[in-house]
Every structure is written in C-alpha cells, then in structure tokens.
mmCIF file of C-alpha atoms in Angstrom:
data_model
loop_
_atom_site.group_PDB
_atom_site.id
_atom_site.type_symbol
_atom_site.label_atom_id
_atom_site.label_comp_id
_atom_site.label_asym_id
_atom_site.label_seq_id
_atom_site.Cartn_x
_atom_site.Cartn_y
_atom_site.Cartn_z
ATOM 1 C CA UNK A 122 -19.901 64.140 -46.991
ATOM 2 C CA UNK A 123 -20.954 65.218 -50.504
ATOM 3 C CA UNK A 124 -18.978 64.702 -53.708
ATOM 4 C CA UNK A 125 -16.806 61.928 -52.410
ATOM 5 C CA UNK A 126 -15.574 59.470 -55.048
ATOM 6 C CA UNK A 127 -16.810 55.904 -54.720
ATOM 7 C CA UNK A 128 -14.029 53.359 -54.182
ATOM 8 C CA UNK A 129 -14.411 49.635 -53.535
ATOM 9 C CA UNK A 130 -12.194 48.012 -50.909
ATOM 10 C CA UNK A 131 -11.558 44.272 -51.164
ATOM 11 C CA UNK A 132 -9.880 42.642 -48.173
ATOM 12 C CA UNK A 133 -7.892 39.475 -48.828
ATOM 13 C CA UNK A 134 -6.179 39.239 -45.448
ATOM 14 C CA UNK A 135 -2.492 39.844 -44.766
ATOM 15 C CA UNK A 136 -0.745 41.994 -42.196
ATOM 16 C CA UNK A 137 -2.990 44.950 -42.950
ATOM 17 C CA UNK A 138 -5.897 42.899 -41.587
ATOM 18 C CA UNK A 139 -4.101 41.239 -38.670
ATOM 19 C CA UNK A 140 -4.458 41.719 -34.930
ATOM 20 C CA UNK A 141 -1.542 40.903 -32.654
ATOM 21 C CA UNK A 142 -1.659 40.040 -28.972
ATOM 22 C CA UNK A 143 -0.987 43.691 -28.050
ATOM 23 C CA UNK A 144 0.248 46.961 -29.549
ATOM 24 C CA UNK A 145 3.904 45.908 -29.316
ATOM 25 C CA UNK A 146 3.395 42.653 -31.191
ATOM 26 C CA UNK A 147 4.852 43.541 -34.608
ATOM 27 C CA UNK A 148 6.549 40.259 -35.535
ATOM 28 C CA UNK A 149 4.636 37.245 -34.220
ATOM 29 C CA UNK A 150 1.116 38.594 -34.758
ATOM 30 C CA UNK A 151 0.083 35.783 -37.118
ATOM 31 C CA UNK A 152 0.063 33.458 -34.099
ATOM 32 C CA UNK A 153 -3.295 34.907 -33.046
ATOM 33 C CA UNK A 154 -4.897 33.772 -36.299
ATOM 34 C CA UNK A 155 -7.096 36.888 -36.292
ATOM 35 C CA UNK A 156 -7.683 38.614 -39.638
ATOM 36 C CA UNK A 157 -10.271 41.328 -40.026
ATOM 37 C CA UNK A 158 -12.776 41.478 -42.854
ATOM 38 C CA UNK A 159 -12.859 44.473 -45.190
ATOM 39 C CA UNK A 160 -15.629 46.256 -43.278
ATOM 40 C CA UNK A 161 -13.874 45.661 -39.938
ATOM 41 C CA UNK A 162 -10.659 47.174 -41.326
ATOM 42 C CA UNK A 163 -12.588 50.251 -42.437
ATOM 43 C CA UNK A 164 -14.149 50.544 -38.987
ATOM 44 C CA UNK A 165 -10.657 50.739 -37.461
ATOM 45 C CA UNK A 166 -9.668 53.501 -39.893
ATOM 46 C CA UNK A 167 -12.729 55.809 -39.847
ATOM 47 C CA UNK A 168 -10.744 58.576 -41.597
ATOM 48 C CA UNK A 169 -11.199 56.760 -44.911
ATOM 49 C CA UNK A 170 -14.821 57.886 -45.015
ATOM 50 C CA UNK A 171 -13.660 61.499 -45.102
ATOM 51 C CA UNK A 172 -11.995 60.990 -48.473
ATOM 52 C CA UNK A 173 -14.194 58.453 -50.270
ATOM 53 C CA UNK A 174 -17.472 56.607 -50.237
ATOM 54 C CA UNK A 175 -15.896 53.243 -49.548
ATOM 55 C CA UNK A 176 -17.737 50.053 -50.474
ATOM 56 C CA UNK A 177 -16.504 47.130 -48.378
ATOM 57 C CA UNK A 178 -16.333 43.946 -50.466
ATOM 58 C CA UNK A 179 -16.116 40.545 -48.766
ATOM 59 C CA UNK A 180 -13.458 38.088 -49.903
ATOM 60 C CA UNK A 181 -11.725 35.230 -48.160
ATOM 61 C CA UNK A 182 -9.138 36.461 -45.656
ATOM 62 C CA UNK A 183 -5.953 34.428 -45.934
ATOM 63 C CA UNK A 184 -2.230 34.801 -45.394
ATOM 64 C CA UNK A 185 -0.597 35.945 -48.624
ATOM 65 C CA UNK A 186 1.596 32.799 -48.964
ATOM 66 C CA UNK A 187 -1.705 30.988 -49.614
ATOM 67 C CA UNK A 188 -2.671 33.306 -52.487
ATOM 68 C CA UNK A 189 -2.106 32.149 -56.054
ATOM 69 C CA UNK A 190 -3.818 31.584 -59.370
ATOM 70 C CA UNK A 191 -7.269 30.760 -57.970
ATOM 71 C CA UNK A 192 -7.385 34.031 -56.037
ATOM 72 C CA UNK A 193 -6.031 36.009 -59.026
ATOM 73 C CA UNK A 194 -8.784 34.629 -61.232
ATOM 74 C CA UNK A 195 -11.470 35.255 -58.623
ATOM 75 C CA UNK A 196 -10.253 38.806 -58.056
ATOM 76 C CA UNK A 197 -10.429 39.495 -61.798
ATOM 77 C CA UNK A 198 -14.009 38.226 -61.779
ATOM 78 C CA UNK A 199 -14.805 40.298 -58.697
ATOM 79 C CA UNK A 200 -13.399 43.523 -60.158
ATOM 80 C CA UNK A 201 -15.455 42.921 -63.284
ATOM 81 C CA UNK A 202 -18.647 42.484 -61.244
ATOM 82 C CA UNK A 203 -17.951 45.577 -59.136
ATOM 83 C CA UNK A 204 -17.595 47.778 -62.214
ATOM 84 C CA UNK A 205 -20.857 46.375 -63.578
ATOM 85 C CA UNK A 206 -22.686 46.878 -60.272
ATOM 86 C CA UNK A 207 -21.305 50.370 -59.629
ATOM 87 C CA UNK A 208 -21.111 52.394 -62.866
ATOM 88 C CA UNK A 209 -19.899 55.391 -60.829
ATOM 89 C CA UNK A 210 -16.960 53.477 -59.306
ATOM 90 C CA UNK A 211 -13.796 55.620 -59.358
ATOM 91 C CA UNK A 212 -11.399 52.851 -58.388
ATOM 92 C CA UNK A 213 -10.740 49.607 -56.541
ATOM 93 C CA UNK A 214 -8.334 48.981 -53.656
ATOM 94 C CA UNK A 215 -7.259 45.466 -52.686
ATOM 95 C CA UNK A 216 -5.786 44.879 -49.240
ATOM 96 C CA UNK A 217 -3.155 42.147 -49.456
ATOM 97 C CA UNK A 218 -0.363 40.535 -47.496
ATOM 98 C CA UNK A 219 3.046 41.778 -48.571
ATOM 99 C CA UNK A 220 4.677 38.375 -49.109
ATOM 100 C CA UNK A 221 3.065 37.800 -52.524
ATOM 101 C CA UNK A 222 1.571 41.252 -53.108
ATOM 102 C CA UNK A 223 3.862 41.991 -56.045
ATOM 103 C CA UNK A 224 2.896 38.721 -57.760
ATOM 104 C CA UNK A 225 -0.836 39.295 -57.401
ATOM 105 C CA UNK A 226 -0.401 42.863 -58.636
ATOM 106 C CA UNK A 227 1.527 41.792 -61.753
ATOM 107 C CA UNK A 228 -0.814 38.900 -62.535
ATOM 108 C CA UNK A 229 -3.824 41.195 -62.320
ATOM 109 C CA UNK A 230 -2.072 43.896 -64.314
ATOM 110 C CA UNK A 231 -1.821 41.367 -67.154
ATOM 111 C CA UNK A 232 -5.313 39.858 -66.882
ATOM 112 C CA UNK A 233 -7.835 42.473 -65.734
ATOM 113 C CA UNK A 234 -10.739 43.149 -68.053
ATOM 114 C CA UNK A 235 -11.699 46.573 -66.674
ATOM 115 C CA UNK A 236 -10.155 50.019 -67.119
ATOM 116 C CA UNK A 237 -11.036 51.126 -63.588
ATOM 117 C CA UNK A 238 -7.864 51.880 -61.550
ATOM 118 C CA UNK A 239 -6.902 48.987 -59.286
ATOM 119 C CA UNK A 240 -4.474 49.577 -56.407
ATOM 120 C CA UNK A 241 -2.941 46.933 -54.140
ATOM 121 C CA UNK A 242 -2.004 47.943 -50.630
ATOM 122 C CA UNK A 243 -0.537 46.219 -47.603
ATOM 123 C CA UNK A 244 1.340 47.050 -44.444
ATOM 124 C CA UNK A 245 4.484 45.958 -42.664
ATOM 125 C CA UNK A 246 2.961 46.195 -39.204
ATOM 126 C CA UNK A 247 -0.409 44.787 -38.140
ATOM 127 C CA UNK A 248 -3.288 47.188 -37.851
ATOM 128 C CA UNK A 249 -3.244 46.661 -34.060
ATOM 129 C CA UNK A 250 0.391 47.742 -33.636
ATOM 130 C CA UNK A 251 1.813 50.913 -32.161
ATOM 131 C CA UNK A 252 2.760 53.149 -35.113
ATOM 132 C CA UNK A 253 1.168 50.759 -37.611
ATOM 133 C CA UNK A 254 1.479 51.832 -41.237
ATOM 134 C CA UNK A 255 -1.814 50.102 -42.120
ATOM 135 C CA UNK A 256 -4.143 53.082 -41.720
ATOM 136 C CA UNK A 257 -2.164 55.681 -43.654
ATOM 137 C CA UNK A 258 -1.260 53.166 -46.366
ATOM 138 C CA UNK A 259 -4.963 52.468 -46.821
ATOM 139 C CA UNK A 260 -5.780 56.180 -47.000
ATOM 140 C CA UNK A 261 -3.044 56.728 -49.606
ATOM 141 C CA UNK A 262 -4.261 53.765 -51.661
ATOM 142 C CA UNK A 263 -7.849 55.044 -51.648
ATOM 143 C CA UNK A 264 -6.697 58.488 -52.728
ATOM 144 C CA UNK A 265 -4.629 56.947 -55.517
ATOM 145 C CA UNK A 266 -7.459 54.728 -56.743
ATOM 146 C CA UNK A 267 -9.824 57.698 -56.835
ATOM 147 C CA UNK A 268 -7.417 60.013 -58.679
ATOM 148 C CA UNK A 269 -8.274 60.491 -62.382
ATOM 149 C CA UNK A 270 -4.535 60.496 -63.158
ATOM 150 C CA UNK A 271 -4.350 56.846 -62.047
ATOM 151 C CA UNK A 272 -6.334 55.597 -65.053
ATOM 152 C CA UNK A 273 -4.566 53.695 -67.828
ATOM 153 C CA UNK A 274 -1.466 52.987 -65.739
ATOM 154 C CA UNK A 275 -2.074 49.314 -65.071
ATOM 155 C CA UNK A 276 -2.326 47.913 -61.575
ATOM 156 C CA UNK A 277 -0.586 50.082 -58.985
ATOM 157 C CA UNK A 278 1.039 49.265 -55.643
ATOM 158 C CA UNK A 279 0.895 51.876 -52.877
ATOM 159 C CA UNK A 280 2.779 51.714 -49.580
ATOM 160 C CA UNK A 281 4.867 54.199 -47.625
ATOM 161 C CA UNK A 282 3.371 57.146 -49.606
ATOM 162 C CA UNK A 283 4.857 55.785 -52.857
ATOM 163 C CA UNK A 284 3.128 54.642 -56.044
ATOM 164 C CA UNK A 285 4.763 51.788 -57.964
ATOM 165 C CA UNK A 286 3.997 49.963 -61.192
ATOM 166 C CA UNK A 287 2.957 46.353 -60.581
ATOM 167 C CA UNK A 288 5.449 45.075 -63.168
ATOM 168 C CA UNK A 289 8.494 46.701 -61.618
ATOM 169 C CA UNK A 290 8.036 46.734 -57.849
ATOM 170 C CA UNK A 291 9.438 44.134 -55.473
ATOM 171 C CA UNK A 292 9.632 43.579 -51.732
ATOM 172 C CA UNK A 293 13.202 44.188 -50.564
ATOM 173 C CA UNK A 294 13.144 43.997 -46.754
ATOM 174 C CA UNK A 295 11.555 41.722 -44.203
ATOM 175 C CA UNK A 296 10.371 44.350 -41.745
ATOM 176 C CA UNK A 297 11.304 47.901 -42.816
ATOM 177 C CA UNK A 298 8.456 50.202 -43.855
ATOM 178 C CA UNK A 299 10.188 51.185 -47.112
ATOM 179 C CA UNK A 300 10.342 47.559 -48.238
ATOM 180 C CA UNK A 301 8.634 48.005 -51.623
ATOM 181 C CA UNK A 302 11.059 49.347 -54.209
ATOM 182 C CA UNK A 303 11.411 49.640 -57.968
ATOM 183 C CA UNK A 304 15.163 49.021 -58.325
ATOM 184 C CA UNK A 305 15.771 49.981 -61.942
ATOM 185 C CA UNK A 306 13.406 52.888 -62.461
ATOM 186 C CA UNK A 307 12.017 54.251 -59.197
ATOM 187 C CA UNK A 308 8.492 55.202 -58.219
ATOM 188 C CA UNK A 309 5.768 56.346 -60.600
ATOM 189 C CA UNK A 310 4.623 58.974 -58.137
ATOM 190 C CA UNK A 311 3.943 59.878 -54.553
ATOM 191 C CA UNK A 312 1.021 60.553 -52.228
ATOM 192 C CA UNK A 313 1.588 63.620 -50.084
ATOM 193 C CA UNK A 314 -1.447 64.273 -47.929
ATOM 194 C CA UNK A 315 -4.374 64.769 -50.278
ATOM 195 C CA UNK A 316 -2.113 65.192 -53.334
ATOM 196 C CA UNK A 317 -1.511 62.288 -55.709
ATOM 197 C CA UNK A 318 1.403 63.218 -57.974
ATOM 198 C CA UNK A 319 2.809 61.245 -60.899
ATOM 199 C CA UNK A 320 6.247 61.801 -62.423
ATOM 200 C CA UNK A 321 6.646 58.993 -64.942
ATOM 201 C CA UNK A 322 4.725 56.277 -66.763
ATOM 202 C CA UNK A 323 5.596 52.641 -67.451
ATOM 203 C CA UNK A 324 6.039 51.938 -71.163
ATOM 204 C CA UNK A 325 5.241 48.209 -71.003
ATOM 205 C CA UNK A 326 1.756 47.093 -72.009
ATOM 206 C CA UNK A 327 -0.794 45.975 -69.449
ATOM 207 C CA UNK A 328 -4.458 45.110 -69.063
ATOM 208 C CA UNK A 329 -7.098 45.651 -70.187
ATOM 209 C CA UNK A 330 -6.638 44.477 -73.743
ATOM 210 C CA UNK A 331 -3.965 41.819 -73.276
ATOM 211 C CA UNK A 332 -4.356 38.358 -74.860
ATOM 212 C CA UNK A 333 -4.371 36.724 -71.426
ATOM 213 C CA UNK A 334 -7.899 35.740 -70.341
ATOM 214 C CA UNK A 335 -7.858 33.620 -67.189
ATOM 215 C CA UNK A 336 -11.542 33.902 -66.323
ATOM 216 C CA UNK A 337 -12.329 30.465 -67.736
ATOM 217 C CA UNK A 338 -9.073 28.759 -66.741
ATOM 218 C CA UNK A 339 -9.017 26.038 -64.129
ATOM 219 C CA UNK A 340 -5.253 26.447 -63.733
ATOM 220 C CA UNK A 341 -2.235 27.940 -65.438
ATOM 221 C CA UNK A 342 0.344 25.754 -67.197
ATOM 222 C CA UNK A 343 2.955 24.561 -64.738
ATOM 223 C CA UNK A 344 5.997 26.839 -64.625
ATOM 224 C CA UNK A 345 8.704 26.386 -61.999
ATOM 225 C CA UNK A 346 11.657 28.495 -60.830
ATOM 226 C CA UNK A 347 15.149 27.114 -60.296
ATOM 227 C CA UNK A 348 17.637 29.063 -58.196
ATOM 228 C CA UNK A 349 21.279 29.057 -59.265
ATOM 229 C CA UNK A 350 24.117 28.699 -56.768
ATOM 230 C CA UNK A 351 27.688 27.455 -56.803
ATOM 231 C CA UNK A 352 27.808 23.720 -57.663
ATOM 232 C CA UNK A 353 24.121 23.530 -58.692
ATOM 233 C CA UNK A 354 23.961 20.308 -60.714
ATOM 234 C CA UNK A 355 20.561 20.466 -62.409
ATOM 235 C CA UNK A 356 18.748 18.081 -60.058
ATOM 236 C CA UNK A 357 15.958 20.603 -59.472
ATOM 237 C CA UNK A 358 15.578 21.267 -63.209
ATOM 238 C CA UNK A 359 15.213 17.564 -63.991
ATOM 239 C CA UNK A 360 12.755 17.114 -61.125
ATOM 240 C CA UNK A 361 10.565 19.930 -62.447
ATOM 241 C CA UNK A 362 10.605 18.467 -65.949
ATOM 242 C CA UNK A 363 9.649 15.074 -64.513
ATOM 243 C CA UNK A 364 6.792 16.741 -62.613
ATOM 244 C CA UNK A 365 5.358 18.037 -65.879
ATOM 245 C CA UNK A 366 6.680 21.583 -66.072
ATOM 246 C CA UNK A 367 5.865 23.251 -69.377
ATOM 247 C CA UNK A 368 8.111 26.168 -68.535
ATOM 248 C CA UNK A 369 11.103 26.839 -66.295
ATOM 249 C CA UNK A 370 12.468 30.177 -65.160
ATOM 250 C CA UNK A 371 16.113 30.109 -64.129
ATOM 251 C CA UNK A 372 17.007 32.562 -61.374
ATOM 252 C CA UNK A 373 20.563 32.623 -62.579
ATOM 253 C CA UNK A 374 23.775 34.138 -61.387
ATOM 254 C CA UNK A 375 24.090 37.727 -62.609
ATOM 255 C CA UNK A 376 24.035 38.650 -65.470
ATOM 256 C CA UNK A 377 22.090 35.487 -66.359
ATOM 257 C CA UNK A 378 24.378 32.488 -66.047
ATOM 258 C CA UNK A 379 24.214 29.064 -64.412
ATOM 259 C CA UNK A 380 26.809 26.518 -63.248
ATOM 260 C CA UNK A 381 27.724 23.931 -65.925
ATOM 261 C CA UNK A 382 25.650 21.099 -64.480
ATOM 262 C CA UNK A 383 22.535 23.211 -64.297
ATOM 263 C CA UNK A 384 23.172 24.663 -67.750
ATOM 264 C CA UNK A 385 23.244 21.121 -69.177
ATOM 265 C CA UNK A 386 19.953 20.282 -67.450
ATOM 266 C CA UNK A 387 18.311 23.434 -68.819
ATOM 267 C CA UNK A 388 19.471 22.530 -72.320
ATOM 268 C CA UNK A 389 17.981 19.046 -71.862
ATOM 269 C CA UNK A 390 14.710 20.678 -70.807
ATOM 270 C CA UNK A 391 14.626 22.785 -73.965
ATOM 271 C CA UNK A 392 15.251 19.654 -76.037
ATOM 272 C CA UNK A 393 12.271 18.039 -74.293
ATOM 273 C CA UNK A 394 10.010 20.899 -75.392
ATOM 274 C CA UNK A 395 10.066 22.904 -72.178
ATOM 275 C CA UNK A 396 10.276 26.693 -72.573
ATOM 276 C CA UNK A 397 13.199 28.002 -70.508
ATOM 277 C CA UNK A 398 13.522 31.681 -69.601
ATOM 278 C CA UNK A 399 16.673 33.084 -68.052
ATOM 279 C CA UNK A 400 16.249 35.580 -65.232
ATOM 280 C CA UNK A 401 18.703 36.505 -62.500
ATOM 281 C CA UNK A 402 18.821 36.353 -58.739
ATOM 282 C CA UNK A 403 20.419 39.838 -58.667
ATOM 283 C CA UNK A 404 17.068 41.630 -58.336
ATOM 284 C CA UNK A 405 17.592 44.197 -61.070
ATOM 285 C CA UNK A 406 18.995 44.607 -64.542
ATOM 286 C CA UNK A 407 18.261 43.138 -67.973
ATOM 287 C CA UNK A 408 19.446 39.629 -68.832
ATOM 288 C CA UNK A 409 21.155 40.022 -72.230
ATOM 289 C CA UNK A 410 20.272 37.472 -74.877
ATOM 290 C CA UNK A 411 23.830 36.264 -75.352
ATOM 291 C CA UNK A 412 25.078 33.868 -77.996
ATOM 292 C CA UNK A 413 25.392 31.228 -75.277
ATOM 293 C CA UNK A 414 21.697 31.511 -74.343
ATOM 294 C CA UNK A 415 20.510 31.717 -77.944
ATOM 295 C CA UNK A 416 22.480 28.612 -78.938
ATOM 296 C CA UNK A 417 20.846 26.690 -76.084
ATOM 297 C CA UNK A 418 17.354 27.873 -77.047
ATOM 298 C CA UNK A 419 16.894 29.812 -73.815
ATOM 299 C CA UNK A 420 14.900 33.061 -73.761
ATOM 300 C CA UNK A 421 15.634 36.254 -71.826
ATOM 301 C CA UNK A 422 13.335 37.425 -69.020
ATOM 302 C CA UNK A 423 14.297 41.025 -69.822
ATOM 303 C CA UNK A 424 14.486 42.683 -66.380
ATOM 304 C CA UNK A 425 11.674 40.738 -64.715
ATOM 305 C CA UNK A 426 12.398 39.123 -61.374
ATOM 306 C CA UNK A 427 12.141 35.306 -61.408
ATOM 307 C CA UNK A 428 8.759 35.311 -59.651
ATOM 308 C CA UNK A 429 7.296 37.733 -62.180
ATOM 309 C CA UNK A 430 8.919 36.016 -65.150
ATOM 310 C CA UNK A 431 7.161 32.850 -63.965
ATOM 311 C CA UNK A 432 3.781 34.608 -64.110
ATOM 312 C CA UNK A 433 4.355 36.033 -67.585
ATOM 313 C CA UNK A 434 5.655 32.720 -68.931
ATOM 314 C CA UNK A 435 2.661 30.822 -67.541
ATOM 315 C CA UNK A 436 0.267 33.328 -69.112
ATOM 316 C CA UNK A 437 2.192 33.264 -72.393
ATOM 317 C CA UNK A 438 1.834 29.484 -72.495
ATOM 318 C CA UNK A 439 -1.953 29.880 -72.452
ATOM 319 C CA UNK A 440 -1.795 31.530 -75.880
ATOM 320 C CA UNK A 441 1.302 30.070 -77.597
ATOM 321 C CA UNK A 442 4.130 27.552 -77.305
ATOM 322 C CA UNK A 443 6.303 29.114 -79.993
ATOM 323 C CA UNK A 444 9.576 30.402 -78.501
ATOM 324 C CA UNK A 445 9.739 33.388 -80.856
ATOM 325 C CA UNK A 446 6.211 34.469 -79.911
ATOM 326 C CA UNK A 447 6.993 34.078 -76.206
ATOM 327 C CA UNK A 448 10.164 36.135 -76.644
ATOM 328 C CA UNK A 449 8.027 38.888 -78.173
ATOM 329 C CA UNK A 450 5.652 38.715 -75.210
ATOM 330 C CA UNK A 451 8.576 39.249 -72.819
ATOM 331 C CA UNK A 452 9.636 42.272 -74.874
ATOM 332 C CA UNK A 453 6.116 43.717 -74.726
ATOM 333 C CA UNK A 454 4.740 43.201 -71.194
#
C-alpha cells in the first residue's frame, strides 16, 4: 500500500512472542520454550502491513527476566544503526516481555542517541492464546511510533490502547490486561483505532542529549535495592556493601522510612562512601527529603520506584560521585 510510514520492529522475546501448548494456555506457556522471531510475529499479525511498512529486525529472543544492561546497551546501538540505515524511518517498536519492560524503557529513555520515536510493547497473553492482546497491542504500538506527535516525548510504553511515559509507568498486576499504570499522573494519551491522541507531556528530561552514554560501557556501577519490612536489621545492606555496591536504593516504608537496624546500616554505607537513595515500596508518591534523611546523607528518589531509581543512580554514577550532583540528577530526570 502506498504512503505507509516505515517502522522498524525489534523482537526481544517475551509473552508477545510466545506460543503455548494450545489456545487456552495463558499461564504456563513458557514451558514450551517457543519464542517467535520478529518476522514470525509479524506473519501472525498480517494487519500490521496495512498501517506501516514494517522492517523486521532480528535480536536475541529471551525471557524478560534475563534482560539487563547488556541488552539495553545493544538496543541503543541497534536503534542508532537503524536510523543510519533507514533515513526515512518514522519510528521503532521493541517487543518485550512485561516483567522488566518498564526498566528497559526507562534505561533507554535515558541513554538513546536518536530522536526517532521508540515504543516498547508487550502483551499479557501469548500470541497463541484465545483473545490474546498481542496483536492489537502491536498495531497500537506501530501506530504510536509512526505518529509525528510521538517525537520528543522520550521512550513510550504502549499496551491496552494506552500510551505511557517510560519514566512513570509500572506493572501493577500479574495477569490483568490493564496491568501497566502510571499511578501519580495517568496516561500520556490513548490509541483509539487509527487515532493516536496525546493529552499531556512529561516534564522530566530524557534522551537524546542526556549525559549518560552507555555505548562504550562494559557494565554499569553496581547498585542494589534493599526492601524494608518490619524488623529488617540491615543484613542485606551490609552484604551489598561487602559485595562492592557503589550505590544502594532503599525501598523503604512509606513515606520513605526504614526500621532502626536498617537505618543504621544505611548510615554506615554512606560513611563508607556508598551513595544511598531513599525510595519507597508504596509504588507512588514523592519521598520528601526530611531532616532525618539529610542528616544521614541519604538522597531522595523523588517519585521513582525502587527499580527505576536503581537505573538512574547507576547511570548517575557513570558521570559523578558527588551527592549534590546526583541529587540534581534525580530532580531532573
């Protein structure tokens, strides 16, 4: 069909690529070990070719729990090459498992070197399932990536006809289709049929143009997450410090507190030169920089979830170890 926008589709695996034993297998489908490549996914959703000239891009197909820094770096490289190879590229869609989709999206939103819209998409049901959401999610993601209004918004996440900012979205349910939510602020926009509509814009900075260049990095500085609970005594904190952590994110009790034993261990970590950032296990809301935190030398994660605060802290540590500069980074991105 003429005048279709060109969109690249990178398949990294995940539920959106998975085949279960039959159409009713919506929970134990990973047991088959079958994950389709990008071109095979497109073949199962032929409608995508009605809306875009889709370029299938090979990548390793893995379960999303196995995706981390190496894949983030390689995807940044790959997006860069695609834009160079296809000057007429309207956008890029990355198929991804939902378990770590929000982390990949945020990491790429901080490290991409291209202005081309990049959209991450997944599904809650395998592509082989009865009433799978994989096909329509993919169509919505392609439409979003191709829309001119999607430029300069950072990396986007599209599922369930909703468009989310990579920084703010999180997975909130194991199996429900509406699992991806932005608790504090809501969606950026929606995809209704062929219409891609935006209603707000994220104010936090994002790539391209950030100071975080991971293309030449072999690894990120080690940053670990500790989870607060009643009677937590700091054992995990001390173990992470002993393992060489350069940063620790505390998933504290709301609004950003820890039991006394863990608080002492975090203060010891700061004294040892480890950067400690206080987040919360609540899932939403800003951690206030209280007198108690400031006196202990602990920084605020703003409203980032612990898993996203870990990413930003690790990237911040590639450019500075000064607490004041890192605090400014958390207020900016």
